[in-house]
Short mmCIF file of C-alpha atoms in Angstrom, two decimals:
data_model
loop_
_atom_site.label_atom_id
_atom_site.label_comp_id
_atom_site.label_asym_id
_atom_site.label_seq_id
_atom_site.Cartn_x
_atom_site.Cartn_y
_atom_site.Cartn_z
CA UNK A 9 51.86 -119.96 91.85
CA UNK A 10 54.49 -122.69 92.55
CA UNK A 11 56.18 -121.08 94.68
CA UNK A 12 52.81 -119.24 96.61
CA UNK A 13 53.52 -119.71 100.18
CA UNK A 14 50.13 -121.08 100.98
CA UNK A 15 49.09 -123.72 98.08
CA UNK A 16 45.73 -124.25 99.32
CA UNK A 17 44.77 -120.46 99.59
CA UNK A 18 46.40 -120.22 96.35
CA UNK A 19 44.12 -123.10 94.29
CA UNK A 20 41.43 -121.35 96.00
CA UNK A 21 41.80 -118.31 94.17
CA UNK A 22 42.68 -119.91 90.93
CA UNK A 23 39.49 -121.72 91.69
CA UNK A 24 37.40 -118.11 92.79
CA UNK A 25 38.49 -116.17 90.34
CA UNK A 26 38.34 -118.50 87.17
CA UNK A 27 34.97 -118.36 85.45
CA UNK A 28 32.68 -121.26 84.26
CA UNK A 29 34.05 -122.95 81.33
CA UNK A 30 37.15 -120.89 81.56
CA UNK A 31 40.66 -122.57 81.62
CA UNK A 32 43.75 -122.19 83.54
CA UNK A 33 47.12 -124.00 82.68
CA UNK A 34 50.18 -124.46 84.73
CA UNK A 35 53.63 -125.09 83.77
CA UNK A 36 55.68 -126.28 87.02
CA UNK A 37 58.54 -128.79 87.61
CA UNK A 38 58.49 -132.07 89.13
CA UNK A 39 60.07 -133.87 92.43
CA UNK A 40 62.85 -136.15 91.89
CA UNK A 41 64.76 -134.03 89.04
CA UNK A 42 67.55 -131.78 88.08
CA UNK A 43 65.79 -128.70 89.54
CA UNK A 44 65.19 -130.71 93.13
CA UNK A 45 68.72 -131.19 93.24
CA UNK A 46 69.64 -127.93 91.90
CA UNK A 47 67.41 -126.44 95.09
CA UNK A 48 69.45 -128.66 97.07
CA UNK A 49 72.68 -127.45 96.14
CA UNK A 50 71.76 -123.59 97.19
CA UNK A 51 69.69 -124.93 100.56
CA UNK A 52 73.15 -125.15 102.79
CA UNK A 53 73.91 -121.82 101.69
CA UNK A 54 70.49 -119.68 102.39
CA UNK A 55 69.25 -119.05 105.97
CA UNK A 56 65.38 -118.94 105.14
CA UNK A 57 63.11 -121.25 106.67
CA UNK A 58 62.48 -124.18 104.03
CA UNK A 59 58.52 -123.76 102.86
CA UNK A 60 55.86 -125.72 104.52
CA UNK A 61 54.96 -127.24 101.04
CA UNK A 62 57.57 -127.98 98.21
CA UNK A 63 57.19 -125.96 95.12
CA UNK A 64 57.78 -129.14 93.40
CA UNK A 65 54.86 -130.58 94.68
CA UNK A 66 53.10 -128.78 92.40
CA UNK A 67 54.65 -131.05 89.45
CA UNK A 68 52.63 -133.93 91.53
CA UNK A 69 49.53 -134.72 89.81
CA UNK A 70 47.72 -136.64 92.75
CA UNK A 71 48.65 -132.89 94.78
CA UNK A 72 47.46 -130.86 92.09
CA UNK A 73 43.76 -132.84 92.22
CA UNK A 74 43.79 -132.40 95.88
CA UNK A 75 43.82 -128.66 95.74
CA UNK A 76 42.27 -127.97 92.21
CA UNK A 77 39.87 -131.37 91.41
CA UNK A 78 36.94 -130.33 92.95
CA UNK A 79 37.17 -126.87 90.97
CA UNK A 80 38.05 -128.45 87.63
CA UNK A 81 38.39 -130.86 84.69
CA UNK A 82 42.20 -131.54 85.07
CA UNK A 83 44.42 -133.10 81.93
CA UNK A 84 48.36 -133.38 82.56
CA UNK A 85 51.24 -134.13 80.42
CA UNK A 86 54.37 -134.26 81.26
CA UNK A 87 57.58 -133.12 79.25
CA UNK A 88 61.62 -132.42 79.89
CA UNK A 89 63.04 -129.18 78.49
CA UNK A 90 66.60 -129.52 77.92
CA UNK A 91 68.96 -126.36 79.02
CA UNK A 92 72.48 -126.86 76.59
CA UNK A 93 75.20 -124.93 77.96
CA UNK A 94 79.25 -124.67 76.56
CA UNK A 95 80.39 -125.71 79.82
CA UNK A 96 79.72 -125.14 83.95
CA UNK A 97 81.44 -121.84 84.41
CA UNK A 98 78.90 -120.28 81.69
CA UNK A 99 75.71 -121.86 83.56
CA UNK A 100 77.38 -119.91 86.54
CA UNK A 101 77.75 -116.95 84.81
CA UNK A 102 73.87 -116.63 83.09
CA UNK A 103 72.40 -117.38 86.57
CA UNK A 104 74.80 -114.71 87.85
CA UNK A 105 73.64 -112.16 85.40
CA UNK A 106 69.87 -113.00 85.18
CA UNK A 107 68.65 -115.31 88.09
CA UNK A 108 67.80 -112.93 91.07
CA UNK A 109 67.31 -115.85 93.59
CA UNK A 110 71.21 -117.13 92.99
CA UNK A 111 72.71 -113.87 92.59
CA UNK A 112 71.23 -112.60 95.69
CA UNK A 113 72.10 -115.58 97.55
CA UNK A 114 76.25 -115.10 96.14
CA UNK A 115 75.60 -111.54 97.00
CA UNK A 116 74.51 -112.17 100.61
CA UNK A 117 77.25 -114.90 101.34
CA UNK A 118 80.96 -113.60 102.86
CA UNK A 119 83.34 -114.29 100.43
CA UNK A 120 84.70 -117.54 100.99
CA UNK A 121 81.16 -118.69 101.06
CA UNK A 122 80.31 -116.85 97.77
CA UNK A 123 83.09 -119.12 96.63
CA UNK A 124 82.30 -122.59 97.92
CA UNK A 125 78.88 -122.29 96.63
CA UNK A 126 80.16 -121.29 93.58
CA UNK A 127 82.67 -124.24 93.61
CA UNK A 128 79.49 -126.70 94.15
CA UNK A 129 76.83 -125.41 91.79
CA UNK A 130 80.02 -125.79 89.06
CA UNK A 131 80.79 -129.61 90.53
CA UNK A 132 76.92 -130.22 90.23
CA UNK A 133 76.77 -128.95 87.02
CA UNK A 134 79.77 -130.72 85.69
CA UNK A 135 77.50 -134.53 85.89
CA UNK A 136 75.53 -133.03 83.42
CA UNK A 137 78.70 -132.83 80.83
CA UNK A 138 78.63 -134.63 77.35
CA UNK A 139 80.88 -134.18 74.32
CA UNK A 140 79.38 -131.44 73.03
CA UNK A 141 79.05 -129.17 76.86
CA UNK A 142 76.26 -129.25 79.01
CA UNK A 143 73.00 -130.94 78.78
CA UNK A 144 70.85 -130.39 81.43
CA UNK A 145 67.36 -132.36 81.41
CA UNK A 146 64.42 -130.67 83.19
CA UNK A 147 61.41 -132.70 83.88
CA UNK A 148 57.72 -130.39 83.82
CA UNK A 149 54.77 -131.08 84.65
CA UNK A 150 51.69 -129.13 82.22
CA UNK A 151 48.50 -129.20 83.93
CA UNK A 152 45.18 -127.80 81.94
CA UNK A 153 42.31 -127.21 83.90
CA UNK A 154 38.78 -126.36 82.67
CA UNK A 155 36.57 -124.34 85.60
CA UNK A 156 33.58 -126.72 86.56
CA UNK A 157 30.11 -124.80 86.74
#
């Protein structure tokens, strides 16, 4: 749902379609993170339009009352998952093989712009490096929601 084009229409049919006493619970990240900057790596390199919402603002609690409070009871909690990699090259590698929206993106790029944004998203991930390889903290926001009568 994070990444719905239309939030609004989208709580609105969490909200419709959720019964009385029934309960919904999204996972989503947060602004201000690794996966804000991570966007921002790949931006330069796609031509689509940016969204007229964030997905991240979805990991905003006062945002997620605006569209879902009158609906429901709303609880958050908020958590980091940790991503441990050997090293930059094999982040590179799993997103390659199993992340559609950066292997489409190499895929659409000539090749010396396949290669540059490979060259960055490797330089980003390389801040992340500690003794024993990556470490990659991801900040989430969980947000339970119990369907008002």
């Amino acid at each position: 749902v994070m990444f719905a084009p239309n939030q609004e229409k989208a709580a609105a049919e969490m909200t419709r379609v959720c019964r009385p006493g029934g309960r919904l619970v999204l996972i989503t990240w947060t602004k201000g993170g690794y996966i804000e900057d991570f966007f921002g790596v790949l931006a330069p390199y796609s031509d689509a339009p940016a969204p007229s919402s964030s997905p991240l603002d979805w990991g905003d609690t006062d945002h997620v009352k605006s569209l879902l409070g009158a609906g429901f009871n709303l609880v958050f909690e908020r958590g980091i998952t940790t991503g441990y990699f050997p090293d930059s090259e094999a982040i590179w590698k799993k997103y390659m093989a199993g992340f559609g929206p950066v292997r489409l993106l190499a895929q659409s790029l000539a090749p010396d712009e396949a290669d540059k944004l490979k060259s960055d998203f490797v330089a980003f991930h390389d801040k992340f490096k500690t003794e024993a390889g990556i470490s990659i903290p991801r900040d989430y926001l969980v947000t339970i929601g119990t369907r008002r009568a």
